[in-house]
């Protein structure tokens, strides 16, 4: 372990007041002590006498939501009690994101009355040599080039007009296949998906060849039952994850936007299941979901894609 101050140059931000700034949807990110949206609370006009901090720095809230920590991919201004960290040695984005998680894991030590202004540099972190191998294998830019754009306004959803579809009419449902979790040794590049409720189902990487195609949806039948995640790349999984493979007649339409729409709708069914009532493959086949449709007969794939593309920040998908 090593002190944070030995890995990063720690600087106090420019300490600007958002209420004195001019909002500009095409302007510079303004980072505050919020817990959401990567710390960005607004976009503001560029100041003639203050240079933004450069992209690639890590921001840390010293007060307010103490130790909320984010990697900033774009130049930014910052508000009160925001520190920024500049690596003292070369780091990849994956390594920076790992350190964001490590710093955030120390949140329990602080609160509104005990801020991190004086002790931030003293927080202990793993050294670069102690970073797990899976961090260096992570594809943090997996969705670059997906072509999803953000429209001026979010489309409205009128779910009362949606039509029911059985999952078996939309997908071929496969049992999860791959190595056991205990067999993972930290090597390989094949995503390994398990029945968890976070991190898009990704537990690590396997040296095994992928056994499931990309552009499919993994749905947990056990564990965190009903969690559903779109998988862009070929992968392996445990038997606790069923794999929804699009039927041939519409497989060419599947992309990240439609996959995220469907995953969200499927996830709404999780209240029907729990540890004592699994979502087995036969039960999953006949499970119904409601979707936008054309004349109640065919899912309206185009609307689903346009809806996701209309959401704020959809360009990051």
Tab-separated table of C-alpha atoms in Angstrom:
chain	number	residue	atom	x	y	z
A	1	UNK	CA	0.000	0.000	0.000
A	2	UNK	CA	1.069	3.585	-0.590
A	3	UNK	CA	-0.185	7.012	0.468
A	4	UNK	CA	-2.332	8.807	-2.087
A	5	UNK	CA	0.044	11.763	-2.041
A	6	UNK	CA	2.846	9.524	-3.316
A	7	UNK	CA	0.830	8.487	-6.386
A	8	UNK	CA	-0.848	11.786	-7.247
A	9	UNK	CA	-0.190	15.485	-7.180
A	10	UNK	CA	-3.084	16.817	-5.091
A	11	UNK	CA	-4.340	20.288	-5.955
A	12	UNK	CA	-7.299	22.337	-4.820
A	13	UNK	CA	-9.655	23.253	-7.661
A	14	UNK	CA	-10.434	26.743	-8.922
A	15	UNK	CA	-13.280	27.111	-6.370
A	16	UNK	CA	-15.813	28.848	-8.615
A	17	UNK	CA	-19.436	29.586	-7.719
A	18	UNK	CA	-21.920	28.068	-10.144
A	19	UNK	CA	-24.527	30.767	-9.485
A	20	UNK	CA	-22.052	33.331	-10.817
A	21	UNK	CA	-21.479	31.406	-14.052
A	22	UNK	CA	-23.374	31.543	-17.338
A	23	UNK	CA	-24.966	28.235	-18.291
A	24	UNK	CA	-24.040	27.012	-21.760
A	25	UNK	CA	-25.174	23.577	-23.069
A	26	UNK	CA	-22.128	23.544	-25.351
A	27	UNK	CA	-19.737	24.907	-22.762
A	28	UNK	CA	-17.260	23.563	-20.187
A	29	UNK	CA	-18.197	20.904	-17.619
A	30	UNK	CA	-18.660	22.290	-14.101
A	31	UNK	CA	-17.716	19.710	-11.453
A	32	UNK	CA	-19.242	20.052	-7.995
A	33	UNK	CA	-19.656	17.867	-4.899
A	34	UNK	CA	-22.618	15.977	-6.333
A	35	UNK	CA	-22.741	12.177	-6.232
A	36	UNK	CA	-24.302	11.890	-9.692
A	37	UNK	CA	-23.436	12.427	-13.360
A	38	UNK	CA	-19.683	11.942	-12.892
A	39	UNK	CA	-19.701	14.974	-10.619
A	40	UNK	CA	-20.809	17.312	-13.422
A	41	UNK	CA	-23.688	19.540	-12.315
A	42	UNK	CA	-23.826	21.865	-15.341
A	43	UNK	CA	-22.094	23.151	-18.457
A	44	UNK	CA	-20.925	26.753	-18.326
A	45	UNK	CA	-19.403	29.367	-20.621
A	46	UNK	CA	-15.639	29.505	-20.781
A	47	UNK	CA	-14.069	32.274	-18.687
A	48	UNK	CA	-11.565	34.576	-20.325
A	49	UNK	CA	-9.352	34.772	-17.234
A	50	UNK	CA	-9.576	31.195	-15.890
A	51	UNK	CA	-8.261	28.163	-17.770
A	52	UNK	CA	-10.198	24.916	-17.272
A	53	UNK	CA	-8.402	21.985	-15.687
A	54	UNK	CA	-7.260	19.513	-18.309
A	55	UNK	CA	-8.995	16.260	-19.215
A	56	UNK	CA	-7.716	13.056	-17.615
A	57	UNK	CA	-7.610	14.319	-14.030
A	58	UNK	CA	-9.437	12.719	-11.114
A	59	UNK	CA	-11.756	14.930	-9.055
A	60	UNK	CA	-12.428	14.282	-5.360
A	61	UNK	CA	-15.012	15.997	-3.149
A	62	UNK	CA	-13.286	17.148	0.041
A	63	UNK	CA	-16.573	18.267	1.608
A	64	UNK	CA	-20.282	17.806	1.020
A	65	UNK	CA	-20.549	14.327	-0.527
A	66	UNK	CA	-17.095	13.564	0.819
A	67	UNK	CA	-14.805	11.386	-1.339
A	68	UNK	CA	-17.103	11.220	-4.337
A	69	UNK	CA	-14.408	10.536	-6.912
A	70	UNK	CA	-14.563	10.653	-10.709
A	71	UNK	CA	-12.289	10.557	-13.733
A	72	UNK	CA	-12.954	13.628	-15.886
A	73	UNK	CA	-12.754	12.855	-19.625
A	74	UNK	CA	-13.101	16.516	-20.662
A	75	UNK	CA	-11.644	19.861	-19.484
A	76	UNK	CA	-13.587	21.239	-16.533
A	77	UNK	CA	-14.106	23.961	-13.981
A	78	UNK	CA	-14.721	23.048	-10.366
A	79	UNK	CA	-16.659	24.414	-7.437
A	80	UNK	CA	-16.106	24.570	-3.715
A	81	UNK	CA	-14.151	21.827	-1.889
A	82	UNK	CA	-13.141	19.947	-5.034
A	83	UNK	CA	-9.622	18.572	-5.295
A	84	UNK	CA	-8.085	17.252	-8.469
A	85	UNK	CA	-5.480	14.522	-8.701
A	86	UNK	CA	-2.801	14.424	-11.380
A	87	UNK	CA	-0.895	11.105	-11.573
A	88	UNK	CA	2.805	11.345	-10.799
A	89	UNK	CA	3.442	8.372	-13.097
A	90	UNK	CA	1.788	7.308	-16.355
A	91	UNK	CA	-1.605	5.626	-15.816
A	92	UNK	CA	-4.223	4.253	-18.176
A	93	UNK	CA	-7.865	5.299	-17.864
A	94	UNK	CA	-8.650	1.828	-16.512
A	95	UNK	CA	-6.071	2.273	-13.740
A	96	UNK	CA	-7.404	5.748	-12.917
A	97	UNK	CA	-10.941	4.375	-12.672
A	98	UNK	CA	-9.667	1.650	-10.360
A	99	UNK	CA	-8.135	4.287	-8.094
A	100	UNK	CA	-11.423	6.234	-8.175
A	101	UNK	CA	-13.127	3.148	-6.747
A	102	UNK	CA	-10.386	2.672	-4.136
A	103	UNK	CA	-10.646	6.277	-2.962
A	104	UNK	CA	-14.445	6.108	-2.878
A	105	UNK	CA	-14.212	2.964	-0.733
A	106	UNK	CA	-12.915	5.191	2.087
A	107	UNK	CA	-16.134	7.244	2.228
A	108	UNK	CA	-17.246	5.531	5.427
A	109	UNK	CA	-14.415	7.308	7.271
A	110	UNK	CA	-15.908	10.731	6.561
A	111	UNK	CA	-19.156	12.660	6.835
A	112	UNK	CA	-20.457	16.226	6.752
A	113	UNK	CA	-18.683	16.972	10.034
A	114	UNK	CA	-15.438	15.196	9.140
A	115	UNK	CA	-14.219	16.348	5.778
A	116	UNK	CA	-11.211	15.150	3.799
A	117	UNK	CA	-9.499	18.475	3.206
A	118	UNK	CA	-6.515	17.733	5.459
A	119	UNK	CA	-6.249	13.952	5.239
A	120	UNK	CA	-6.791	13.209	1.537
A	121	UNK	CA	-3.084	12.757	0.846
A	122	UNK	CA	-2.813	10.218	3.690
A	123	UNK	CA	-5.369	7.724	2.337
A	124	UNK	CA	-3.720	4.377	1.618
A	125	UNK	CA	-4.080	2.914	-1.865
A	126	UNK	CA	-2.683	-0.144	-3.659
A	127	UNK	CA	0.550	0.473	-5.538
A	128	UNK	CA	0.560	0.173	-9.323
A	129	UNK	CA	2.101	-3.285	-8.946
A	130	UNK	CA	-0.790	-4.345	-6.689
A	131	UNK	CA	-3.510	-3.458	-9.204
A	132	UNK	CA	-5.396	-6.671	-10.193
A	133	UNK	CA	-4.675	-7.951	-13.685
A	134	UNK	CA	-8.332	-7.670	-14.735
A	135	UNK	CA	-8.109	-3.887	-14.378
A	136	UNK	CA	-5.482	-3.696	-17.099
A	137	UNK	CA	-7.641	-5.899	-19.346
A	138	UNK	CA	-10.796	-3.795	-18.965
A	139	UNK	CA	-12.133	-2.211	-22.154
A	140	UNK	CA	-13.179	1.171	-20.797
A	141	UNK	CA	-13.932	2.530	-24.298
A	142	UNK	CA	-15.957	-0.511	-25.425
A	143	UNK	CA	-18.857	1.595	-26.685
A	144	UNK	CA	-16.859	4.227	-28.578
A	145	UNK	CA	-18.219	4.689	-32.075
A	146	UNK	CA	-21.647	3.261	-31.306
A	147	UNK	CA	-23.110	6.192	-33.201
A	148	UNK	CA	-25.751	7.032	-30.596
A	149	UNK	CA	-26.595	10.710	-30.571
A	150	UNK	CA	-28.591	12.875	-28.231
A	151	UNK	CA	-31.717	14.507	-29.625
A	152	UNK	CA	-32.908	17.927	-28.408
A	153	UNK	CA	-35.719	16.429	-26.321
A	154	UNK	CA	-36.517	13.058	-24.814
A	155	UNK	CA	-39.337	11.222	-26.577
A	156	UNK	CA	-42.386	10.454	-24.469
A	157	UNK	CA	-43.394	6.944	-23.471
A	158	UNK	CA	-47.054	5.952	-23.493
A	159	UNK	CA	-46.855	2.460	-22.025
A	160	UNK	CA	-50.625	1.982	-22.093
A	161	UNK	CA	-50.333	1.461	-25.854
A	162	UNK	CA	-47.623	-1.197	-25.596
A	163	UNK	CA	-48.268	-4.813	-26.604
A	164	UNK	CA	-47.309	-8.084	-24.850
A	165	UNK	CA	-44.643	-10.401	-26.291
A	166	UNK	CA	-43.388	-13.691	-24.909
A	167	UNK	CA	-39.617	-13.803	-24.590
A	168	UNK	CA	-39.465	-17.028	-26.623
A	169	UNK	CA	-41.063	-15.186	-29.563
A	170	UNK	CA	-38.281	-12.619	-29.544
A	171	UNK	CA	-35.274	-14.673	-28.452
A	172	UNK	CA	-33.686	-18.083	-28.497
A	173	UNK	CA	-32.874	-18.648	-24.833
A	174	UNK	CA	-29.621	-20.462	-24.001
A	175	UNK	CA	-28.264	-21.728	-20.719
A	176	UNK	CA	-25.149	-19.904	-19.597
A	177	UNK	CA	-21.896	-21.676	-20.400
A	178	UNK	CA	-18.346	-21.088	-19.284
A	179	UNK	CA	-15.780	-21.876	-16.591
A	180	UNK	CA	-16.628	-21.867	-12.917
A	181	UNK	CA	-15.865	-18.720	-11.009
A	182	UNK	CA	-13.329	-20.592	-8.867
A	183	UNK	CA	-11.394	-21.450	-12.027
A	184	UNK	CA	-10.684	-17.823	-12.905
A	185	UNK	CA	-7.024	-16.986	-12.481
A	186	UNK	CA	-7.004	-13.351	-13.586
A	187	UNK	CA	-5.721	-14.073	-17.087
A	188	UNK	CA	-7.429	-13.898	-20.448
A	189	UNK	CA	-9.563	-11.325	-22.233
A	190	UNK	CA	-12.978	-13.008	-22.486
A	191	UNK	CA	-15.618	-11.214	-20.342
A	192	UNK	CA	-16.987	-13.520	-17.638
A	193	UNK	CA	-20.616	-12.730	-16.724
A	194	UNK	CA	-22.175	-13.933	-13.470
A	195	UNK	CA	-25.498	-13.457	-11.631
A	196	UNK	CA	-24.624	-10.171	-9.906
A	197	UNK	CA	-26.588	-6.907	-9.893
A	198	UNK	CA	-23.860	-4.440	-10.889
A	199	UNK	CA	-20.944	-3.780	-13.267
A	200	UNK	CA	-23.064	-4.983	-16.229
A	201	UNK	CA	-22.786	-8.506	-14.816
A	202	UNK	CA	-19.014	-8.559	-15.363
A	203	UNK	CA	-17.066	-10.392	-12.659
A	204	UNK	CA	-13.727	-10.741	-14.431
A	205	UNK	CA	-12.012	-12.075	-17.528
A	206	UNK	CA	-11.359	-15.649	-18.563
A	207	UNK	CA	-8.746	-17.340	-20.721
A	208	UNK	CA	-11.524	-19.513	-22.177
A	209	UNK	CA	-12.858	-18.932	-25.667
A	210	UNK	CA	-16.175	-17.017	-25.746
A	211	UNK	CA	-19.175	-19.363	-25.689
A	212	UNK	CA	-21.893	-16.740	-26.248
A	213	UNK	CA	-22.208	-14.168	-28.984
A	214	UNK	CA	-22.090	-10.435	-28.423
A	215	UNK	CA	-25.181	-8.278	-28.996
A	216	UNK	CA	-27.163	-10.527	-26.662
A	217	UNK	CA	-28.765	-10.042	-23.233
A	218	UNK	CA	-27.844	-11.961	-20.102
A	219	UNK	CA	-30.662	-12.450	-17.579
A	220	UNK	CA	-30.032	-13.840	-14.094
A	221	UNK	CA	-32.120	-16.900	-13.244
A	222	UNK	CA	-30.523	-17.171	-9.784
A	223	UNK	CA	-28.596	-14.940	-7.402
A	224	UNK	CA	-29.735	-11.409	-8.235
A	225	UNK	CA	-32.733	-12.872	-10.080
A	226	UNK	CA	-34.097	-10.792	-12.949
A	227	UNK	CA	-31.110	-8.518	-13.425
A	228	UNK	CA	-30.605	-8.099	-17.166
A	229	UNK	CA	-27.597	-6.643	-18.979
A	230	UNK	CA	-26.830	-6.048	-22.647
A	231	UNK	CA	-23.511	-7.624	-23.644
A	232	UNK	CA	-21.840	-5.998	-26.630
A	233	UNK	CA	-18.899	-8.410	-26.883
A	234	UNK	CA	-18.677	-12.240	-27.018
A	235	UNK	CA	-18.422	-13.705	-23.508
A	236	UNK	CA	-18.709	-16.681	-21.147
A	237	UNK	CA	-21.123	-16.936	-18.251
A	238	UNK	CA	-22.184	-19.156	-15.394
A	239	UNK	CA	-25.254	-21.398	-15.525
A	240	UNK	CA	-27.032	-18.859	-13.329
A	241	UNK	CA	-27.265	-16.519	-16.316
A	242	UNK	CA	-29.578	-17.279	-19.236
A	243	UNK	CA	-28.575	-15.784	-22.576
A	244	UNK	CA	-31.210	-14.165	-24.797
A	245	UNK	CA	-30.139	-14.439	-28.440
A	246	UNK	CA	-32.250	-12.351	-30.870
A	247	UNK	CA	-34.333	-14.347	-33.341
A	248	UNK	CA	-32.829	-14.375	-36.825
A	249	UNK	CA	-35.553	-12.184	-38.318
A	250	UNK	CA	-34.586	-9.191	-36.209
A	251	UNK	CA	-31.042	-9.950	-35.031
A	252	UNK	CA	-29.565	-7.404	-37.460
A	253	UNK	CA	-31.444	-4.617	-35.647
A	254	UNK	CA	-29.896	-5.357	-32.247
A	255	UNK	CA	-27.520	-2.636	-31.087
A	256	UNK	CA	-26.549	-0.972	-27.822
A	257	UNK	CA	-29.582	1.338	-27.781
A	258	UNK	CA	-32.164	-1.401	-28.351
A	259	UNK	CA	-30.278	-3.751	-26.015
A	260	UNK	CA	-30.431	-1.195	-23.191
A	261	UNK	CA	-34.142	-0.560	-23.793
A	262	UNK	CA	-34.950	-4.288	-23.671
A	263	UNK	CA	-32.720	-4.911	-20.644
A	264	UNK	CA	-34.539	-2.196	-18.725
A	265	UNK	CA	-37.965	-3.606	-19.612
A	266	UNK	CA	-36.923	-7.183	-18.733
A	267	UNK	CA	-35.523	-5.974	-15.419
A	268	UNK	CA	-38.981	-4.680	-14.459
A	269	UNK	CA	-40.106	-8.320	-14.129
A	270	UNK	CA	-37.661	-9.103	-11.320
A	271	UNK	CA	-40.263	-8.436	-8.593
A	272	UNK	CA	-41.917	-11.709	-9.618
A	273	UNK	CA	-38.883	-13.771	-8.588
A	274	UNK	CA	-36.554	-14.266	-5.647
A	275	UNK	CA	-34.116	-16.759	-4.138
A	276	UNK	CA	-36.951	-19.223	-3.533
A	277	UNK	CA	-38.602	-18.701	-6.921
A	278	UNK	CA	-35.972	-18.892	-9.653
A	279	UNK	CA	-36.482	-17.664	-13.194
A	280	UNK	CA	-35.888	-21.045	-14.852
A	281	UNK	CA	-35.477	-21.380	-18.587
A	282	UNK	CA	-38.946	-22.844	-19.255
A	283	UNK	CA	-40.599	-20.171	-17.147
A	284	UNK	CA	-38.489	-17.513	-18.866
A	285	UNK	CA	-39.572	-18.676	-22.322
A	286	UNK	CA	-43.237	-17.988	-21.579
A	287	UNK	CA	-42.662	-14.804	-19.585
A	288	UNK	CA	-44.221	-11.764	-21.220
A	289	UNK	CA	-42.876	-8.251	-21.528
A	290	UNK	CA	-44.688	-5.219	-22.922
A	291	UNK	CA	-43.035	-3.236	-25.723
A	292	UNK	CA	-43.860	-0.434	-28.169
A	293	UNK	CA	-45.343	-2.127	-31.214
A	294	UNK	CA	-46.572	-1.664	-34.736
A	295	UNK	CA	-50.250	-2.607	-34.929
A	296	UNK	CA	-49.798	-4.799	-31.854
A	297	UNK	CA	-47.983	-7.439	-33.890
A	298	UNK	CA	-44.339	-6.454	-34.313
A	299	UNK	CA	-42.092	-4.671	-31.788
A	300	UNK	CA	-41.289	-1.128	-32.865
A	301	UNK	CA	-37.505	-1.457	-32.878
A	302	UNK	CA	-37.032	1.942	-34.503
A	303	UNK	CA	-38.937	3.720	-31.726
A	304	UNK	CA	-36.910	1.925	-29.024
A	305	UNK	CA	-33.667	3.019	-30.644
A	306	UNK	CA	-34.844	6.606	-31.130
A	307	UNK	CA	-36.043	6.784	-27.530
A	308	UNK	CA	-32.678	5.739	-26.087
A	309	UNK	CA	-30.879	8.114	-28.459
A	310	UNK	CA	-33.102	10.954	-27.235
A	311	UNK	CA	-31.984	10.570	-23.623
A	312	UNK	CA	-29.466	13.015	-22.152
A	313	UNK	CA	-25.865	11.743	-22.357
A	314	UNK	CA	-26.796	8.978	-24.792
A	315	UNK	CA	-23.678	9.860	-26.768
A	316	UNK	CA	-21.711	8.101	-24.008
A	317	UNK	CA	-23.318	4.730	-24.739
